[in-house]
Amino acid sequence: MKTIKVKASTEYEVIIDKGILSKVGELSLPICGACSACIVTDDNVDPLYSSIVESSLEKSGFSVIKFVIPHGEASKNTTSLISLLEFLAENKITRSDCIFALGGGVVGDLAGFAAAVYLRGIKFIQLPTTLLAAVDSSVGGKTAVDLIAGKNLAGAFHQPSLVICDYTTLDTLSDEIFADGCAEVIKYGIINDRPLFELAKRGIRENIEEIIAACVLNKSRIVAEDEFDTGMRQLLNLGHTVGHAIEARSEFAISHGSAVAMGIAIVSRAATTMGICPEADLAEIIDILRGASLPTECPYSAEELCEIALNDKKRTGDTISLVVPYSIGDTRLYKIKVGEICGFIGKGLKK
Ligand code: GLY
């Protein structure tokens, strides 16, 4: 078992262990008392893990209601958000009650945003069941839904009150969903943690508790420093500006993790072409991505990607901040002019 403290505007713990979904009730009791608990989950996770969480909560005196959404990114929208808010109101959930987000990034982002805006803010607890949620999205308080114009365009910073990560839930993930999370693990290694990168090379599944803890520790340090994403937190977007453009261009047929992997490969290749990142580091980055069954070649042209990439939230005026590896374990924000983005992506697409 590993416990990591996140020191943001509110402090909370991330508890990482085997089999702790059956202890959600007792672990949550000191955080919110035996209140009304609303479990938010999706139709993949519900039959696997809702009943274990529900009975643990009930055993500790919580009264439980449940809201289930269809799985997948298409549910992370304003319609689901309003339905969830109406559900909370119909069930007379009050400010002293708590939402439990049981699932991956979509469930966590939606449930977290509902918790941020319902009654101007109630508590929520993250119960991540995917690798991506365990290592990244359940920690740090970014909550959001997608708008027609783009991903995560409506959201709020709202920290969870506790994160309970039972990594035995990762055993039921498909290889593709597990690989999605591997892209985020590799991202943390490249950003500022060469030992984590080396550990990931030795096997992510084989070292899962240590890997999750290392990613969460990295994230907790970054969030403590820049909770509201005005500086170093932007490093967590390595591969994401181009990755989001790939995801959007594919109309979400390409998964987030695959798109981020392609995005990491593209910015790393561009950095090498520009003499910023050594060839040897690029080769290691491409190898580890491929070893995790992630794609490194992109089916779109620079022109097809740059128009969408320019809508990225990281754009300010006529510049955009890209996250660029200078070596494994050393990435930096690299500002380029909007007019140069197409050329930059083009350099990264050349093999
Ligand atoms: N997933 C990136 C962040 O939390 O900032």
Coordinates of C-alpha atoms and ligand atoms in Angstrom, one line a residue:
M1 CA 0.0 0.0 0.0
K2 CA 1.2 3.5 -0.8
T3 CA -0.3 6.8 0.3
I4 CA 0.5 10.1 -1.3
K5 CA -0.6 13.5 0.0
V6 CA -1.6 16.1 -2.6
K7 CA -1.2 19.7 -1.2
A8 CA -3.4 21.8 -3.4
S9 CA -5.9 24.5 -2.3
T10 CA -7.4 21.6 -0.3
E11 CA -5.2 18.7 0.9
Y12 CA -6.1 15.1 0.3
E13 CA -4.7 11.6 0.1
V14 CA -4.3 9.2 -2.8
I15 CA -4.4 5.7 -1.4
I16 CA -3.0 3.0 -3.8
D17 CA -3.5 -0.7 -2.9
K18 CA -4.9 -4.1 -3.9
G19 CA -8.5 -4.8 -3.1
I20 CA -9.4 -1.5 -1.4
L21 CA -12.7 -1.0 -3.2
S22 CA -14.2 -3.2 -0.4
K23 CA -12.9 -0.6 2.1
V24 CA -14.4 2.5 0.4
G25 CA -16.9 3.0 3.2
E26 CA -14.4 2.9 6.1
L27 CA -11.8 5.0 4.2
S28 CA -14.4 7.7 3.3
L29 CA -16.1 7.9 6.7
P30 CA -13.5 10.4 8.1
I31 CA -13.8 12.5 5.0
C32 CA -17.6 13.0 4.7
G33 CA -19.3 11.1 7.5
A34 CA -22.1 8.6 6.8
C35 CA -23.9 10.9 4.3
S36 CA -25.9 10.2 1.2
A37 CA -23.4 8.8 -1.4
C38 CA -24.1 9.1 -5.1
I39 CA -22.0 6.6 -7.1
V40 CA -21.5 7.8 -10.7
T41 CA -20.2 5.1 -13.0
D42 CA -20.6 3.7 -16.6
D43 CA -22.3 0.7 -18.0
N44 CA -19.0 -1.2 -18.4
V45 CA -17.8 -0.7 -14.8
D46 CA -21.2 -0.9 -13.1
P47 CA -21.7 -4.7 -13.4
L48 CA -18.0 -5.3 -12.3
Y49 CA -17.5 -3.0 -9.3
S50 CA -20.7 -1.0 -8.2
S51 CA -22.0 -3.7 -5.8
I52 CA -18.7 -4.0 -3.9
V53 CA -18.5 -0.2 -3.5
E54 CA -22.2 0.0 -2.6
S55 CA -22.1 -2.7 0.1
S56 CA -18.9 -1.2 1.6
L57 CA -20.6 2.2 1.8
E58 CA -23.8 0.8 3.2
K59 CA -21.9 -1.2 5.8
S60 CA -20.3 2.0 7.0
G61 CA -23.8 3.7 7.3
F62 CA -24.0 5.6 4.0
S63 CA -27.2 5.7 2.1
V64 CA -26.4 5.0 -1.6
I65 CA -27.9 6.1 -4.9
K66 CA -26.3 5.4 -8.3
F67 CA -26.2 7.2 -11.7
V68 CA -25.0 5.1 -14.7
I69 CA -23.9 6.6 -18.0
P70 CA -23.1 4.8 -21.3
H71 CA -19.3 4.2 -21.5
G72 CA -17.1 6.3 -23.7
E73 CA -16.1 9.9 -24.5
A74 CA -19.5 10.6 -26.2
S75 CA -21.1 10.6 -22.6
K76 CA -18.8 13.5 -21.5
N77 CA -21.2 16.2 -22.6
T78 CA -23.5 18.8 -21.3
T79 CA -26.6 16.5 -21.6
S80 CA -25.1 14.0 -19.2
L81 CA -24.0 16.8 -16.9
I82 CA -27.5 18.3 -16.7
S83 CA -29.1 14.8 -16.3
L84 CA -26.7 14.1 -13.4
L85 CA -27.4 17.5 -11.8
E86 CA -31.1 16.9 -12.0
F87 CA -30.7 13.4 -10.5
L88 CA -28.8 14.8 -7.6
A89 CA -31.5 17.4 -7.0
E90 CA -34.4 14.9 -7.4
N91 CA -32.6 12.8 -4.7
K92 CA -32.2 15.7 -2.4
I93 CA -28.5 15.5 -2.3
T94 CA -27.2 18.3 0.0
R95 CA -23.9 20.1 0.5
S96 CA -23.0 17.6 3.2
D97 CA -23.3 14.7 0.8
C98 CA -20.7 13.2 -1.5
I99 CA -20.3 12.0 -5.1
F100 CA -18.2 8.8 -5.7
A101 CA -16.7 8.7 -9.2
L102 CA -16.2 5.0 -10.0
G103 CA -14.6 4.5 -13.4
G104 CA -12.1 6.0 -15.9
G105 CA -11.4 9.5 -17.1
V106 CA -14.8 10.2 -18.6
V107 CA -16.7 9.3 -15.3
G108 CA -14.1 11.2 -13.2
D109 CA -14.3 14.4 -15.3
L110 CA -18.1 14.4 -15.5
A111 CA -18.7 13.5 -11.9
G112 CA -16.1 16.0 -10.7
F113 CA -17.6 18.8 -12.8
A114 CA -21.1 18.0 -11.4
A115 CA -19.6 18.1 -7.9
A116 CA -18.0 21.4 -8.7
V117 CA -21.2 23.1 -9.8
Y118 CA -24.0 21.3 -7.9
L119 CA -25.1 23.7 -5.0
R120 CA -21.9 25.7 -5.9
G121 CA -19.7 22.7 -4.9
I122 CA -20.0 19.5 -3.0
K123 CA -17.4 16.8 -2.1
F124 CA -16.4 14.1 -4.4
I125 CA -14.1 11.0 -4.1
Q126 CA -12.3 9.5 -7.0
L127 CA -12.3 5.7 -7.4
P128 CA -10.2 5.2 -10.6
T129 CA -10.6 1.9 -12.5
T130 CA -8.4 2.6 -15.5
L131 CA -4.7 3.1 -15.7
L132 CA -5.2 6.5 -17.2
A133 CA -7.4 7.6 -14.4
A134 CA -5.1 6.0 -11.8
V135 CA -2.0 7.8 -12.9
D136 CA -3.4 11.1 -14.2
S137 CA -7.0 12.2 -14.4
S138 CA -8.2 11.2 -10.9
V139 CA -5.6 13.5 -9.3
G140 CA -5.2 17.3 -9.5
G141 CA -8.8 18.5 -9.7
K142 CA -9.3 19.1 -13.5
T143 CA -12.9 18.4 -14.2
A144 CA -14.8 19.0 -17.5
V145 CA -17.2 18.0 -20.2
D146 CA -16.7 18.4 -23.9
L147 CA -18.5 20.9 -26.0
I148 CA -19.4 20.5 -29.7
A149 CA -16.5 22.9 -30.4
G150 CA -13.9 20.7 -28.6
K151 CA -12.7 18.5 -25.8
N152 CA -12.8 19.7 -22.1
L153 CA -14.0 23.2 -23.1
A154 CA -16.4 23.6 -20.1
G155 CA -14.9 22.7 -16.7
A156 CA -13.7 23.7 -13.3
F157 CA -10.8 23.1 -11.0
H158 CA -12.3 21.2 -8.1
Q159 CA -10.1 18.9 -6.1
P160 CA -11.4 15.5 -4.9
S161 CA -11.5 15.0 -1.2
L162 CA -9.9 11.5 -1.5
V163 CA -8.6 9.2 -4.2
I164 CA -8.9 5.4 -3.6
C165 CA -7.0 3.5 -6.2
D166 CA -7.6 -0.2 -6.2
Y167 CA -5.3 -1.4 -8.9
T168 CA -6.8 -4.9 -9.1
T169 CA -9.5 -3.2 -11.2
L170 CA -6.9 -2.8 -14.0
D171 CA -7.0 -6.6 -14.5
T172 CA -10.3 -6.4 -16.3
L173 CA -9.2 -3.7 -18.8
S174 CA -8.9 -4.5 -22.5
D175 CA -5.3 -4.3 -23.8
E176 CA -6.2 -1.1 -25.7
I177 CA -7.6 0.7 -22.6
F178 CA -4.6 -0.4 -20.6
A179 CA -2.3 0.9 -23.4
D180 CA -4.1 4.2 -23.2
G181 CA -2.9 4.6 -19.6
C182 CA 0.7 3.5 -20.6
A183 CA 0.9 6.6 -22.8
E184 CA 0.4 8.8 -19.7
V185 CA 2.9 6.7 -17.6
I186 CA 5.5 7.2 -20.4
K187 CA 4.7 10.9 -20.5
Y188 CA 5.5 11.3 -16.8
G189 CA 8.9 9.5 -17.3
I190 CA 9.8 11.8 -20.3
I191 CA 8.7 15.0 -18.5
N192 CA 10.9 14.8 -15.5
D193 CA 11.5 11.3 -14.2
R194 CA 14.2 9.2 -15.9
P195 CA 14.0 6.4 -13.2
L196 CA 10.3 6.1 -13.8
F197 CA 11.0 5.8 -17.6
E198 CA 13.5 3.0 -16.8
L199 CA 11.0 1.2 -14.6
A200 CA 8.3 1.5 -17.3
K201 CA 10.8 -0.1 -19.7
R202 CA 11.0 -3.1 -17.4
G203 CA 7.2 -3.5 -17.6
I204 CA 4.3 -1.4 -16.5
R205 CA 2.0 -4.3 -15.5
E206 CA 4.9 -6.0 -13.6
N207 CA 5.6 -2.9 -11.5
I208 CA 2.1 -1.4 -11.3
E209 CA 2.0 -0.2 -7.7
E210 CA 5.3 1.5 -7.9
I211 CA 4.5 3.0 -11.3
I212 CA 1.1 4.4 -10.2
A213 CA 2.7 5.8 -7.1
A214 CA 5.6 7.4 -9.0
C215 CA 3.2 9.1 -11.5
V216 CA 0.9 10.3 -8.7
L217 CA 3.9 11.7 -6.8
N218 CA 5.1 13.6 -9.9
K219 CA 1.6 14.9 -10.4
S220 CA 1.2 15.9 -6.7
R221 CA 4.4 18.0 -6.9
I222 CA 3.4 19.7 -10.1
V223 CA -0.2 20.4 -8.8
A224 CA 1.2 21.8 -5.5
E225 CA 3.3 24.2 -7.5
D226 CA 0.8 25.2 -10.2
E227 CA -2.7 24.0 -9.4
F228 CA -4.4 26.4 -11.8
D229 CA -2.3 25.5 -14.9
T230 CA -0.6 28.8 -15.5
G231 CA 3.0 27.5 -15.7
M232 CA 4.7 24.2 -15.0
R233 CA 1.4 22.1 -15.0
Q234 CA 1.4 22.7 -18.7
L235 CA 4.2 20.2 -19.0
L236 CA 1.6 17.5 -18.3
N237 CA 0.3 18.3 -21.8
L238 CA 3.3 16.6 -23.4
G239 CA 1.9 15.1 -26.7
H240 CA -1.6 16.4 -25.9
T241 CA -1.8 19.5 -28.2
V242 CA -1.1 17.4 -31.2
G243 CA -2.8 14.4 -29.6
H244 CA -6.1 16.2 -29.1
A245 CA -5.9 17.3 -32.8
I246 CA -5.4 13.7 -33.9
E247 CA -8.3 12.5 -31.7
A248 CA -10.6 15.2 -33.0
R249 CA -9.6 14.7 -36.6
S250 CA -10.4 11.0 -36.2
E251 CA -13.8 11.9 -34.7
F252 CA -12.6 10.0 -31.6
A253 CA -12.1 6.7 -33.5
I254 CA -8.4 7.0 -32.4
S255 CA -8.3 6.6 -28.6
H256 CA -6.9 9.3 -26.3
G257 CA -3.8 7.2 -25.4
S258 CA -3.0 6.3 -29.0
A259 CA -3.4 10.0 -30.0
V260 CA -1.1 11.1 -27.1
A261 CA 1.5 8.5 -28.1
M262 CA 1.5 9.8 -31.7
G263 CA 1.6 13.3 -30.3
I264 CA 4.7 12.5 -28.1
A265 CA 6.4 10.8 -31.1
I266 CA 5.7 13.9 -33.3
V267 CA 7.0 16.5 -30.9
S268 CA 10.0 14.4 -30.0
R269 CA 10.9 13.9 -33.7
A270 CA 10.5 17.6 -34.4
A271 CA 12.7 18.4 -31.3
T272 CA 15.4 16.0 -32.7
T273 CA 15.2 17.5 -36.2
M274 CA 15.6 20.9 -34.7
G275 CA 18.7 19.8 -32.7
I276 CA 16.9 20.1 -29.3
C277 CA 16.6 16.4 -28.4
P278 CA 19.4 13.8 -28.9
E279 CA 18.7 11.1 -31.5
A280 CA 19.4 8.4 -28.8
D281 CA 16.6 9.8 -26.6
L282 CA 14.2 9.9 -29.5
A283 CA 15.0 6.3 -30.3
E284 CA 14.3 5.3 -26.7
I285 CA 11.0 7.2 -26.7
I286 CA 9.8 5.5 -29.9
D287 CA 10.9 2.1 -28.6
I288 CA 9.1 2.4 -25.3
L289 CA 5.9 3.6 -27.0
R290 CA 6.0 0.7 -29.4
G291 CA 6.8 -1.7 -26.6
A292 CA 3.6 -0.7 -24.9
S293 CA 1.6 -1.4 -28.1
L294 CA 1.1 2.3 -28.8
P295 CA 1.3 3.8 -32.3
T296 CA 4.0 6.3 -33.3
E297 CA 3.0 7.1 -36.8
C298 CA 0.1 9.5 -37.6
P299 CA -2.4 9.1 -40.5
Y300 CA -2.9 12.8 -40.9
S301 CA -1.0 15.6 -42.6
A302 CA 0.4 18.7 -40.8
E303 CA -2.2 20.8 -42.5
E304 CA -5.0 18.5 -41.3
L305 CA -3.8 18.8 -37.7
C306 CA -2.6 22.4 -37.3
E307 CA -6.0 24.0 -37.7
I308 CA -7.4 22.0 -34.8
A309 CA -4.2 22.3 -32.7
L310 CA -4.5 26.1 -32.9
N311 CA -7.8 25.9 -31.0
D312 CA -5.9 24.4 -28.1
K313 CA -6.5 26.0 -24.7
K314 CA -2.7 26.6 -24.4
R315 CA -2.9 29.3 -27.1
T316 CA -2.4 32.9 -26.0
G317 CA -2.7 35.6 -28.7
D318 CA -0.4 34.7 -31.5
T319 CA 1.8 32.2 -29.7
I320 CA 1.2 28.6 -28.5
S321 CA 3.1 26.7 -25.9
L322 CA 4.2 23.3 -26.9
V323 CA 5.8 20.8 -24.5
V324 CA 9.1 19.7 -26.0
P325 CA 11.5 17.0 -24.7
Y326 CA 15.1 18.2 -24.4
S327 CA 16.1 14.7 -23.2
I328 CA 14.3 12.0 -21.3
G329 CA 13.5 13.5 -17.9
D330 CA 13.9 17.1 -19.1
T331 CA 11.0 18.7 -21.0
R332 CA 10.3 22.4 -21.3
L333 CA 7.6 24.7 -22.6
Y334 CA 8.5 25.9 -26.0
K335 CA 6.6 28.9 -27.3
I336 CA 6.2 29.2 -31.1
K337 CA 4.3 31.6 -33.3
V338 CA 0.9 30.4 -34.5
G339 CA 2.2 30.6 -38.1
E340 CA 5.0 28.2 -37.2
I341 CA 2.9 25.3 -35.8
C342 CA 2.3 23.7 -39.2
G343 CA 6.0 23.6 -39.9
F344 CA 6.8 22.2 -36.5
I345 CA 4.2 19.4 -36.8
G346 CA 5.5 18.7 -40.3
K347 CA 9.1 18.1 -39.0
G348 CA 7.6 15.6 -36.5
L349 CA 5.8 13.7 -39.2
K350 CA 8.9 13.0 -41.2
K351 CA 10.5 9.7 -40.4
Ligands
GLY1 N1 -4.0 15.8 -17.2 C1 -3.2 17.0 -17.2 C2 -3.4 17.8 -15.9 O1 -4.1 17.3 -15.0 O2 -3.0 18.9 -15.9

